[in-house]
Amino acid sequence: MKSAGFTYHRPSTVDGALALLAEHGDEAKILAGGQSLLPMMGLRLARPTHLVDINGLDADLDFIAAGPDGLRIGALVRHANAEHHPAVAEHGPMIAAALPLVGHRPIRTRGTVVGSIAHGDPAAEMPAVCVATDATLVARSAAGTRELPAATFFEGYLGTGLRDDELLAEVRFPAWAPTSGGAVVEIARRHGDYALVGLACRVDVLDGIIDDAALVFLGVGGTPVRVTAAEDSLRGQAPSEALFAEAGRIVSTTLDAGSDLHASAAYRRHIAGVLTNQGLAEATSRIGVTA
């Protein structure tokens, strides 16, 4: 199918883009990588009457910056560029682990990290990574700037806290501690397909004891799903195979997973438990801790 008719805009400044969003509201959509938006438009699942192309704004929105406060990624950074950027490998190891799992190489070459987050697909990797790392989303509009915590940003299937007049300008990840280990693991029918079930896993180990943990699942519901009961079972404990197996059991018995034509809820709960064990072992091994 062809998309419905629309008016194409290519502003020369960020302020110009924000002015267009303010003028057209929910009738406008931002075009960055277009790897999610354009297929939806072709299927008439999205029908914006105004398309605001921000690809001419590289000087303002195409940046990766690392500092004492953490890692910042701008709205026009392509997945492939972030995947191979040394600052991401050093300061955002969970991001580096997730990016090779995003689609296929042509998609990563054009698609953007921030665009994937703004799209809010619950089967995508980056929203789960944002929740697991306590990232902050920076939204800009003609009225000003808002900082939104990832924990509350994702509100439902393809629904986020982003307003119609806002551009998601960047994502900020907190500084990665040397005592933190992270992993992103998933099960998909084929590499590059959306995951049937995935896990973004972070573990903080101090003096041989787990101080904090995040277990955030993707592909199981309308948003990234965090299993706090399993996280609680890890805190204050020494990493061990038995501990990780128990966390997996808790996930398998408590995860609120959905069924669809790709997998049943029971299958997703079982796989989520398996991935919990795998992800925790991988995350702790990356900081030299053997379970």
Coordinates of C-alpha atoms in Angstrom, one line a residue:
M1 CA 0.0 0.0 0.0
K2 CA 0.9 3.6 -0.4
S3 CA 0.8 6.1 2.5
A4 CA -2.0 8.6 2.8
G5 CA -1.1 12.1 1.5
F6 CA 0.9 14.4 3.7
T7 CA 2.8 17.7 3.6
Y8 CA 6.6 17.3 3.8
H9 CA 8.6 19.8 5.9
R10 CA 12.4 20.0 6.2
P11 CA 13.3 22.7 8.7
S12 CA 16.8 24.1 8.9
T13 CA 16.8 24.6 12.7
V14 CA 15.6 22.8 15.7
D15 CA 13.5 25.8 16.6
G16 CA 11.9 25.6 13.2
A17 CA 11.0 21.9 13.8
L18 CA 9.6 22.7 17.2
A19 CA 7.5 25.5 15.7
L20 CA 6.0 23.1 13.2
L21 CA 5.1 20.6 15.9
A22 CA 3.5 23.4 17.9
E23 CA 1.5 24.4 14.9
H24 CA 0.3 21.0 13.7
G25 CA 0.1 19.0 17.0
D26 CA -1.0 15.4 16.7
E27 CA -1.3 15.8 12.9
A28 CA 2.5 16.0 12.7
K29 CA 5.2 13.3 13.0
I30 CA 9.0 13.6 13.3
L31 CA 11.0 11.8 10.6
A32 CA 14.5 10.7 11.7
G33 CA 15.4 7.2 10.7
G34 CA 11.9 6.3 9.6
Q35 CA 12.4 2.6 10.1
S36 CA 9.2 2.3 12.1
L37 CA 7.2 5.3 11.0
L38 CA 7.4 4.7 7.2
P39 CA 6.2 1.1 7.2
M40 CA 3.3 2.1 9.5
M41 CA 2.4 4.9 7.1
G42 CA 2.6 2.5 4.1
L43 CA 0.1 0.2 5.9
R44 CA -2.1 3.1 6.9
L45 CA -1.5 2.4 10.5
A46 CA -0.2 5.9 10.9
R47 CA -1.6 8.8 8.9
P48 CA 0.1 12.0 9.8
T49 CA -0.8 14.9 7.5
H50 CA 2.5 16.7 8.2
L51 CA 5.9 15.0 8.2
V52 CA 8.7 17.0 9.8
D53 CA 12.1 15.7 8.6
I54 CA 14.9 16.6 11.1
N55 CA 17.7 15.0 9.1
G56 CA 19.2 18.3 8.2
L57 CA 19.8 19.1 11.9
D58 CA 22.9 17.0 12.4
A59 CA 24.9 19.8 14.0
D60 CA 22.4 20.0 16.9
L61 CA 21.1 16.4 17.2
D62 CA 23.8 14.0 16.0
F63 CA 26.1 13.7 19.0
I64 CA 27.5 11.1 21.5
A65 CA 29.0 12.7 24.5
A66 CA 30.4 11.1 27.7
G67 CA 31.4 12.8 30.9
P68 CA 31.4 12.3 34.7
D69 CA 27.6 12.5 34.8
G70 CA 27.1 9.7 32.2
L71 CA 26.5 9.2 28.5
R72 CA 24.3 11.4 26.2
I73 CA 23.0 10.3 22.8
G74 CA 21.3 12.8 20.4
A75 CA 18.2 12.3 18.3
L76 CA 20.0 11.7 15.0
V77 CA 22.6 9.1 16.2
R78 CA 22.1 6.0 14.1
H79 CA 22.1 2.6 15.7
A80 CA 25.2 1.5 13.7
N81 CA 27.2 4.6 14.7
A82 CA 26.4 4.1 18.4
E83 CA 27.1 0.4 18.1
H84 CA 30.7 1.0 17.1
H85 CA 31.4 4.2 19.1
P86 CA 34.2 3.8 21.7
A87 CA 32.4 6.1 24.2
V88 CA 29.3 3.8 24.1
A89 CA 31.4 0.7 24.6
E90 CA 33.2 2.3 27.6
H91 CA 30.3 4.3 29.3
G92 CA 27.2 2.4 28.1
P93 CA 28.0 -1.4 28.0
M94 CA 24.4 -2.4 28.2
I95 CA 23.7 -0.1 25.1
A96 CA 26.6 -1.7 23.3
A97 CA 25.2 -5.2 24.2
A98 CA 21.7 -4.3 22.9
L99 CA 22.5 -2.6 19.6
P100 CA 23.7 -5.6 17.6
L101 CA 20.3 -7.2 18.4
V102 CA 18.3 -4.3 16.9
G103 CA 16.9 -5.4 13.5
H104 CA 19.3 -6.1 10.6
R105 CA 22.3 -4.1 9.6
P106 CA 20.4 -1.9 7.0
I107 CA 17.9 -1.0 9.7
R108 CA 20.6 -0.1 12.2
T109 CA 22.4 1.9 9.5
R110 CA 19.4 4.2 9.1
G111 CA 17.4 3.9 12.3
T112 CA 18.1 6.0 15.3
V113 CA 18.6 5.1 18.9
V114 CA 16.4 7.9 20.2
G115 CA 13.8 7.2 17.5
S116 CA 13.4 3.7 18.7
I117 CA 12.9 4.9 22.3
A118 CA 10.3 7.6 21.2
H119 CA 8.4 4.9 19.2
G120 CA 8.0 2.9 22.4
D121 CA 7.6 -0.5 20.9
P122 CA 7.6 -2.9 23.9
A123 CA 9.4 -5.6 21.8
A124 CA 12.3 -3.3 21.1
E125 CA 15.6 -3.5 23.0
M126 CA 16.3 0.2 23.8
P127 CA 13.2 1.0 25.8
A128 CA 14.0 -1.9 28.2
V129 CA 17.7 -0.8 28.4
C130 CA 16.5 2.7 29.3
V131 CA 14.4 1.4 32.2
A132 CA 17.1 -1.0 33.4
T133 CA 19.7 1.9 33.5
D134 CA 17.4 4.6 34.9
A135 CA 17.9 6.7 31.8
T136 CA 16.4 10.2 31.4
L137 CA 14.6 11.3 28.3
V138 CA 15.0 14.9 27.3
A139 CA 12.0 16.3 25.4
R140 CA 12.0 19.8 23.7
S141 CA 9.1 21.9 22.6
A142 CA 8.6 25.5 21.7
A143 CA 7.5 26.0 25.3
G144 CA 10.7 24.6 26.8
T145 CA 12.5 21.4 27.9
R146 CA 11.3 18.5 30.0
E147 CA 13.3 15.7 31.5
L148 CA 11.3 12.5 31.8
P149 CA 12.4 9.4 33.8
A150 CA 12.5 6.2 31.7
A151 CA 10.6 4.4 34.6
T152 CA 7.4 6.3 33.8
F153 CA 8.0 7.3 30.1
F154 CA 6.5 4.1 28.6
E155 CA 2.8 4.2 29.2
G156 CA 1.3 1.5 26.9
Y157 CA 1.7 -0.1 23.5
L158 CA 3.4 2.5 21.3
G159 CA 2.4 5.0 24.0
T160 CA 4.9 7.3 25.8
G161 CA 4.9 10.4 27.9
L162 CA 6.0 12.5 24.9
R163 CA 3.5 15.2 24.0
D164 CA 2.4 15.9 20.4
D165 CA 4.4 19.2 20.3
E166 CA 7.6 17.7 21.6
L167 CA 10.7 16.3 20.0
L168 CA 12.7 13.7 21.9
A169 CA 16.0 15.5 21.6
E170 CA 18.3 13.1 23.5
V171 CA 18.6 10.3 26.0
R172 CA 20.9 10.6 29.1
F173 CA 22.3 7.4 30.7
P174 CA 23.8 7.7 34.2
A175 CA 27.5 7.1 34.7
W176 CA 28.2 3.4 34.6
A177 CA 29.8 2.2 37.8
P178 CA 32.8 -0.3 37.6
T179 CA 30.9 -2.5 40.1
S180 CA 28.0 -2.8 37.6
G181 CA 27.6 -5.6 35.2
G182 CA 25.0 -5.7 32.4
A183 CA 23.6 -8.0 29.7
V184 CA 20.9 -8.0 27.1
V185 CA 19.7 -11.5 26.1
E186 CA 16.7 -12.6 24.0
I187 CA 15.0 -15.3 22.1
A188 CA 13.8 -14.6 18.5
R189 CA 12.8 -16.8 15.6
R190 CA 15.7 -15.4 13.6
H191 CA 18.5 -13.0 14.3
G192 CA 17.1 -9.5 13.6
D193 CA 13.5 -10.4 14.2
Y194 CA 11.6 -8.8 17.2
A195 CA 12.3 -10.9 20.3
L196 CA 9.6 -13.3 21.5
V197 CA 11.1 -12.5 24.9
G198 CA 14.1 -10.5 25.9
L199 CA 15.8 -9.2 29.1
A200 CA 17.9 -6.2 29.9
C201 CA 19.7 -7.1 33.1
R202 CA 21.9 -5.0 35.4
V203 CA 23.6 -6.2 38.6
D204 CA 25.7 -4.1 41.0
V205 CA 28.0 -6.1 43.2
L206 CA 29.9 -4.6 46.1
D207 CA 32.4 -6.6 48.2
G208 CA 30.9 -9.8 46.8
I209 CA 27.3 -9.0 47.6
I210 CA 24.6 -7.9 45.2
D211 CA 23.7 -4.3 46.1
D212 CA 21.2 -3.6 43.4
A213 CA 19.6 -5.3 40.4
A214 CA 17.3 -4.5 37.5
L215 CA 15.5 -7.2 35.5
V216 CA 13.5 -5.6 32.7
F217 CA 11.7 -7.8 30.1
L218 CA 10.8 -6.9 26.5
G219 CA 8.3 -8.5 24.2
V220 CA 6.1 -9.7 27.0
G221 CA 3.5 -6.9 27.4
G222 CA 2.5 -3.4 26.3
T223 CA 5.6 -1.8 27.9
P224 CA 9.0 -2.9 29.3
V225 CA 8.2 -5.1 32.3
R226 CA 10.2 -5.0 35.5
V227 CA 10.0 -7.9 37.9
T228 CA 10.7 -6.4 41.2
A229 CA 10.1 -9.5 43.3
A230 CA 13.0 -11.3 41.5
E231 CA 15.2 -8.2 41.9
D232 CA 14.4 -8.1 45.6
S233 CA 15.4 -11.8 46.0
L234 CA 18.9 -10.9 44.7
R235 CA 19.7 -7.9 46.9
G236 CA 22.0 -8.6 49.9
Q237 CA 23.0 -12.0 48.5
A238 CA 26.2 -13.4 47.1
P239 CA 26.0 -14.3 43.4
S240 CA 25.5 -18.1 43.0
E241 CA 23.9 -20.5 40.5
A242 CA 21.3 -21.4 43.1
L243 CA 20.4 -17.7 43.6
F244 CA 20.1 -17.0 39.9
A245 CA 18.0 -20.1 39.5
E246 CA 15.6 -19.0 42.2
A247 CA 15.3 -15.5 40.6
G248 CA 14.4 -17.3 37.3
R249 CA 11.8 -19.3 39.1
I250 CA 10.3 -16.2 40.6
V251 CA 10.2 -14.6 37.1
S252 CA 8.6 -17.7 35.6
T253 CA 5.8 -17.8 38.2
T254 CA 5.1 -14.1 38.6
L255 CA 5.7 -12.4 35.2
D256 CA 2.5 -11.0 33.7
A257 CA 3.1 -12.0 30.1
G258 CA 0.7 -11.8 27.2
S259 CA -0.2 -14.4 24.5
D260 CA -0.3 -13.7 20.7
L261 CA 0.1 -15.6 17.5
H262 CA 3.9 -15.8 18.0
A263 CA 4.0 -17.3 21.5
S264 CA 1.7 -18.3 24.5
A265 CA 1.9 -16.6 27.9
A266 CA 3.2 -19.9 29.4
Y267 CA 6.0 -20.1 26.9
R268 CA 7.0 -16.5 27.5
R269 CA 7.1 -17.0 31.3
H270 CA 9.2 -20.1 30.9
I271 CA 11.7 -18.5 28.5
A272 CA 11.8 -15.4 30.7
G273 CA 13.0 -17.5 33.6
V274 CA 15.6 -19.2 31.5
L275 CA 16.9 -15.8 30.3
T276 CA 17.0 -14.5 33.9
N277 CA 19.5 -17.2 34.8
Q278 CA 21.5 -16.6 31.6
G279 CA 21.4 -12.8 31.9
L280 CA 22.5 -12.7 35.5
A281 CA 25.4 -15.1 34.9
E282 CA 26.5 -13.0 31.9
A283 CA 26.2 -9.7 33.7
T284 CA 28.2 -10.8 36.8
S285 CA 30.9 -12.4 34.7
R286 CA 31.5 -9.1 33.0
I287 CA 32.7 -7.6 36.2
G288 CA 34.8 -10.7 37.1
V289 CA 32.3 -12.2 39.5
T290 CA 31.8 -16.0 39.1
A291 CA 28.5 -17.5 40.4

